[in-house]
CSV table of C-alpha atoms in Angstrom, one decimal:
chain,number,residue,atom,x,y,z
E,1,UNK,CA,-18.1,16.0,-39.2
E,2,UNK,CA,-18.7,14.8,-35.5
E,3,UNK,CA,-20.3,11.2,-35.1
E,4,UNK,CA,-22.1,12.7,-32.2
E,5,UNK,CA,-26.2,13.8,-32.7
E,6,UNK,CA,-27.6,16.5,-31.2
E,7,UNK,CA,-31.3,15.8,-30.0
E,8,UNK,CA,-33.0,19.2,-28.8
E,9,UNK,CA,-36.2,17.9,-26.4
E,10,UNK,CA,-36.5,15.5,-23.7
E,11,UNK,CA,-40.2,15.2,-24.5
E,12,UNK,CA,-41.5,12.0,-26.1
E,13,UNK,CA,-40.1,11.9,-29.3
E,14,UNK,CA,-36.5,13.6,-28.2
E,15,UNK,CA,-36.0,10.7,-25.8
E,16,UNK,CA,-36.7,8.1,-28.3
E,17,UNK,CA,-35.3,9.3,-31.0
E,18,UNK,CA,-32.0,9.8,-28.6
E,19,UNK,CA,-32.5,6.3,-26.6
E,20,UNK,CA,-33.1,4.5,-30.4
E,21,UNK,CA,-29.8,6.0,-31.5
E,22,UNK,CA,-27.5,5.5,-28.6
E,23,UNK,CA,-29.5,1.8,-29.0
E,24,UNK,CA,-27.7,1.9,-32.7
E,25,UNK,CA,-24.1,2.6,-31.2
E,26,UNK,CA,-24.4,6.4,-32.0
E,27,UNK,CA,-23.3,8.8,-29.7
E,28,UNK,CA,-25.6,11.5,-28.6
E,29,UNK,CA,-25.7,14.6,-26.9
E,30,UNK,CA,-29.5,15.6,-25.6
E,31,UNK,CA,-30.5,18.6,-25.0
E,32,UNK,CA,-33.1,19.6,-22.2
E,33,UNK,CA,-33.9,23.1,-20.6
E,34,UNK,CA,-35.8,21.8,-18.1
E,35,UNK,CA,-35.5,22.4,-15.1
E,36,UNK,CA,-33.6,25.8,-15.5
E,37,UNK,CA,-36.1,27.0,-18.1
E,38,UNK,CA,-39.7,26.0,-17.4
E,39,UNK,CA,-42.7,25.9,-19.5
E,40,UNK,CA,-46.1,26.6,-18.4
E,41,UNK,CA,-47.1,23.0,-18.7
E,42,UNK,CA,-44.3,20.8,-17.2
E,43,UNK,CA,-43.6,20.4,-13.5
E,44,UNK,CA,-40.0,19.6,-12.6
E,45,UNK,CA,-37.2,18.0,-14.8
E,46,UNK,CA,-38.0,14.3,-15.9
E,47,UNK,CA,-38.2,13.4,-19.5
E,48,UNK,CA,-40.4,12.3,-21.4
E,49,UNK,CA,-43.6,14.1,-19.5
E,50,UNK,CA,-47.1,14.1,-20.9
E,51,UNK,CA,-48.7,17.1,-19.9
E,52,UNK,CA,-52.7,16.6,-21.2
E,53,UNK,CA,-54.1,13.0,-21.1
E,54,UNK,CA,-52.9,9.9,-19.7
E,55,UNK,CA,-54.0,8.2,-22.1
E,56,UNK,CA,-52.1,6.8,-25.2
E,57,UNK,CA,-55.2,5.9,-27.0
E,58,UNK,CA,-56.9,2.4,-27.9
E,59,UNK,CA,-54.8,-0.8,-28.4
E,60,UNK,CA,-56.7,-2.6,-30.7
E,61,UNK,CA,-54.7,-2.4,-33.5
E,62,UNK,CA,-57.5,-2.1,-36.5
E,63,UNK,CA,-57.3,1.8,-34.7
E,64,UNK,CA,-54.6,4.3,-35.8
E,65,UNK,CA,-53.0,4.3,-32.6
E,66,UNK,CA,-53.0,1.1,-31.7
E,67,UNK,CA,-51.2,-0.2,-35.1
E,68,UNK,CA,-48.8,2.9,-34.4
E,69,UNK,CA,-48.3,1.1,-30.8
E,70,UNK,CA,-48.3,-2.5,-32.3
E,71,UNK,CA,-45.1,-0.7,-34.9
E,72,UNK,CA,-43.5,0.9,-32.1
E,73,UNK,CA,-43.2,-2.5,-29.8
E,74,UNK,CA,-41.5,-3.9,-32.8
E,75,UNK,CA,-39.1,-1.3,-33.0
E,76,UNK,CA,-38.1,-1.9,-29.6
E,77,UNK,CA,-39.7,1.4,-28.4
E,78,UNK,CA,-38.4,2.8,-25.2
E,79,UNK,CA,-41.5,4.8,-24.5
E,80,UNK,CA,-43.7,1.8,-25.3
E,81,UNK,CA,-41.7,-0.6,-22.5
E,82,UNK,CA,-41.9,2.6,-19.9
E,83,UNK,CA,-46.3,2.6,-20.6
E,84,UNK,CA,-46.4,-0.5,-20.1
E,85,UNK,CA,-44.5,-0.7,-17.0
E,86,UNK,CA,-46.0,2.2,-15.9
E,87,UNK,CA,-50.0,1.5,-17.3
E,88,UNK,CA,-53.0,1.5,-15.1
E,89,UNK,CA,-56.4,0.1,-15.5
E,90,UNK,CA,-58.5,2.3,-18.9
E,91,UNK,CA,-60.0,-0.3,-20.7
E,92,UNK,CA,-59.0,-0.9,-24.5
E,93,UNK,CA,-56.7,1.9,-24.0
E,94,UNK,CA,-52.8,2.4,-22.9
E,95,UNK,CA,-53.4,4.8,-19.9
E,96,UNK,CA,-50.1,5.4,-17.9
E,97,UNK,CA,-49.4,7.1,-14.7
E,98,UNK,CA,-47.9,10.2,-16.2
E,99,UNK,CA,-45.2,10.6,-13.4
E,100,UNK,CA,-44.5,7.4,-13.1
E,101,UNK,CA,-43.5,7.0,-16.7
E,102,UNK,CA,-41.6,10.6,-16.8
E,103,UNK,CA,-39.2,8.9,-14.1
E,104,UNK,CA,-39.4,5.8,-16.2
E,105,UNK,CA,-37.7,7.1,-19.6
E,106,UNK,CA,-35.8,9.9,-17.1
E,107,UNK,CA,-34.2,6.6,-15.3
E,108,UNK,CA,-33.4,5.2,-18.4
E,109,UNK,CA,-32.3,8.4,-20.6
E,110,UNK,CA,-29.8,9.1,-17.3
E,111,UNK,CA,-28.2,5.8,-17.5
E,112,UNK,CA,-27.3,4.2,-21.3
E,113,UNK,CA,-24.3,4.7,-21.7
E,114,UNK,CA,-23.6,7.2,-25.5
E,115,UNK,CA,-26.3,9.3,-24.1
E,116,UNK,CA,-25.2,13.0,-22.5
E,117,UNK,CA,-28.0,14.7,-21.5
E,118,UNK,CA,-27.2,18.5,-21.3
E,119,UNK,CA,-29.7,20.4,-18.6
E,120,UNK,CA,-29.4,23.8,-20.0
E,121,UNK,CA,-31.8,25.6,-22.7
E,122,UNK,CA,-30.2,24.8,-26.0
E,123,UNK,CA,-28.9,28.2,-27.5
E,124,UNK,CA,-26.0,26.8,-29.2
E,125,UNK,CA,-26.8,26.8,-33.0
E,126,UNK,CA,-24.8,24.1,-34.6
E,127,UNK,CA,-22.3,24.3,-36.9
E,128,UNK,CA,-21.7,22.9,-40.6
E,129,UNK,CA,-21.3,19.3,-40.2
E,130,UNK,CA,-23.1,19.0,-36.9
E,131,UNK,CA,-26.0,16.5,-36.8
E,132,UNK,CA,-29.1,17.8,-34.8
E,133,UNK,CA,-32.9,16.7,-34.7
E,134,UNK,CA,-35.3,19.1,-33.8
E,135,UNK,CA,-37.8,17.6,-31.8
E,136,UNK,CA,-38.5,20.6,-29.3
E,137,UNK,CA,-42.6,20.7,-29.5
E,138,UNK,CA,-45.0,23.4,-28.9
E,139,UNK,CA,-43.7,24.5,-25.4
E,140,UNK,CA,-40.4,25.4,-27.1
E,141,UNK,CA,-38.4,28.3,-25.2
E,142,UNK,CA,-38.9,31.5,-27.1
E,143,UNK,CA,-34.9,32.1,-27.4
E,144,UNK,CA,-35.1,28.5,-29.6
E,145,UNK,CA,-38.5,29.5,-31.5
E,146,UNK,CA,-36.3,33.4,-32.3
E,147,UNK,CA,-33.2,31.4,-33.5
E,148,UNK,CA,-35.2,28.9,-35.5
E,149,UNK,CA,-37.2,31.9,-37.2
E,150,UNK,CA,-33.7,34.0,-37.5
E,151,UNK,CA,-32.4,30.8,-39.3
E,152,UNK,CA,-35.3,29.9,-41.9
E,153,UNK,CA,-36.9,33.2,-42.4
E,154,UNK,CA,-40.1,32.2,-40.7
């Protein structure tokens, strides 16, 4: 069984979950299609993109996401440091510039050490033994949505 994780996404979660482990001493290989494979949403290649709002929601923390915010600061959250570095004026809410943070986390992701990050659509199912997290989101690649259907049945 490798020590390595596989992490299949550079969105928000994929980068976390990769940055937190590599964070842990855990080597990890990440997976992102992009730029070779685009989506209809996503411009370029950075990480970590949020393709809707700007907005991260309210901070006060009697809300849902700002307790989810106030949790994630004292996990040590790479995405929460990158909003607020990148935040802009919104209020009671965490509004980011959205390409500012991208290259934020992509800065980051490219540069802690345990962390490979693989530009190629991920197409490599992986073997017995082999730890992966799945955190490719809705804009998955059809090839990964066909092999994830072939290998559950639905």
């Amino acid at each position: 069984m490798s020590d390595e994780v596989w992490v299949v996404g550079g969105g928000l979660a994929g980068s976390e979950a990769a940055w937190q482990l590599a964070r842990a001493g855990i080597p990890v290989r990440l997976w992102e299609m992009r730029p070779q494979v685009e989506t209809p949403a996503h411009t370029g290649g950075d990480l970590a993109q949020l393709v809707c709002s700007n907005s991260l929601g309210s901070t006060d923390g009697a809300t849902g996401s700002g307790l989810l915010m106030d949790e994630l600061r004292l996990g040590g959250s790479l995405l929460m440091e990158a909003a607020e570095a990148c935040r802009v004026p919104a209020g009671g809410s965490l509004s980011v510039d959205r390409e500012a943070l991208a290259r934020h986390v992509t800065g980051v992701i490219e540069n802690t050490p345990g962390i490979t990050l693989v530009r190629e659509e991920f197409v490599e199912w992986p073997q017995e033994g082999q730890n992966c997290l799945l955190a490719s989101g809705p804009l998955s690649s059809p090839t990964l949505v066909s092999a994830l259907v072939e290998r559950t049945g639905s």
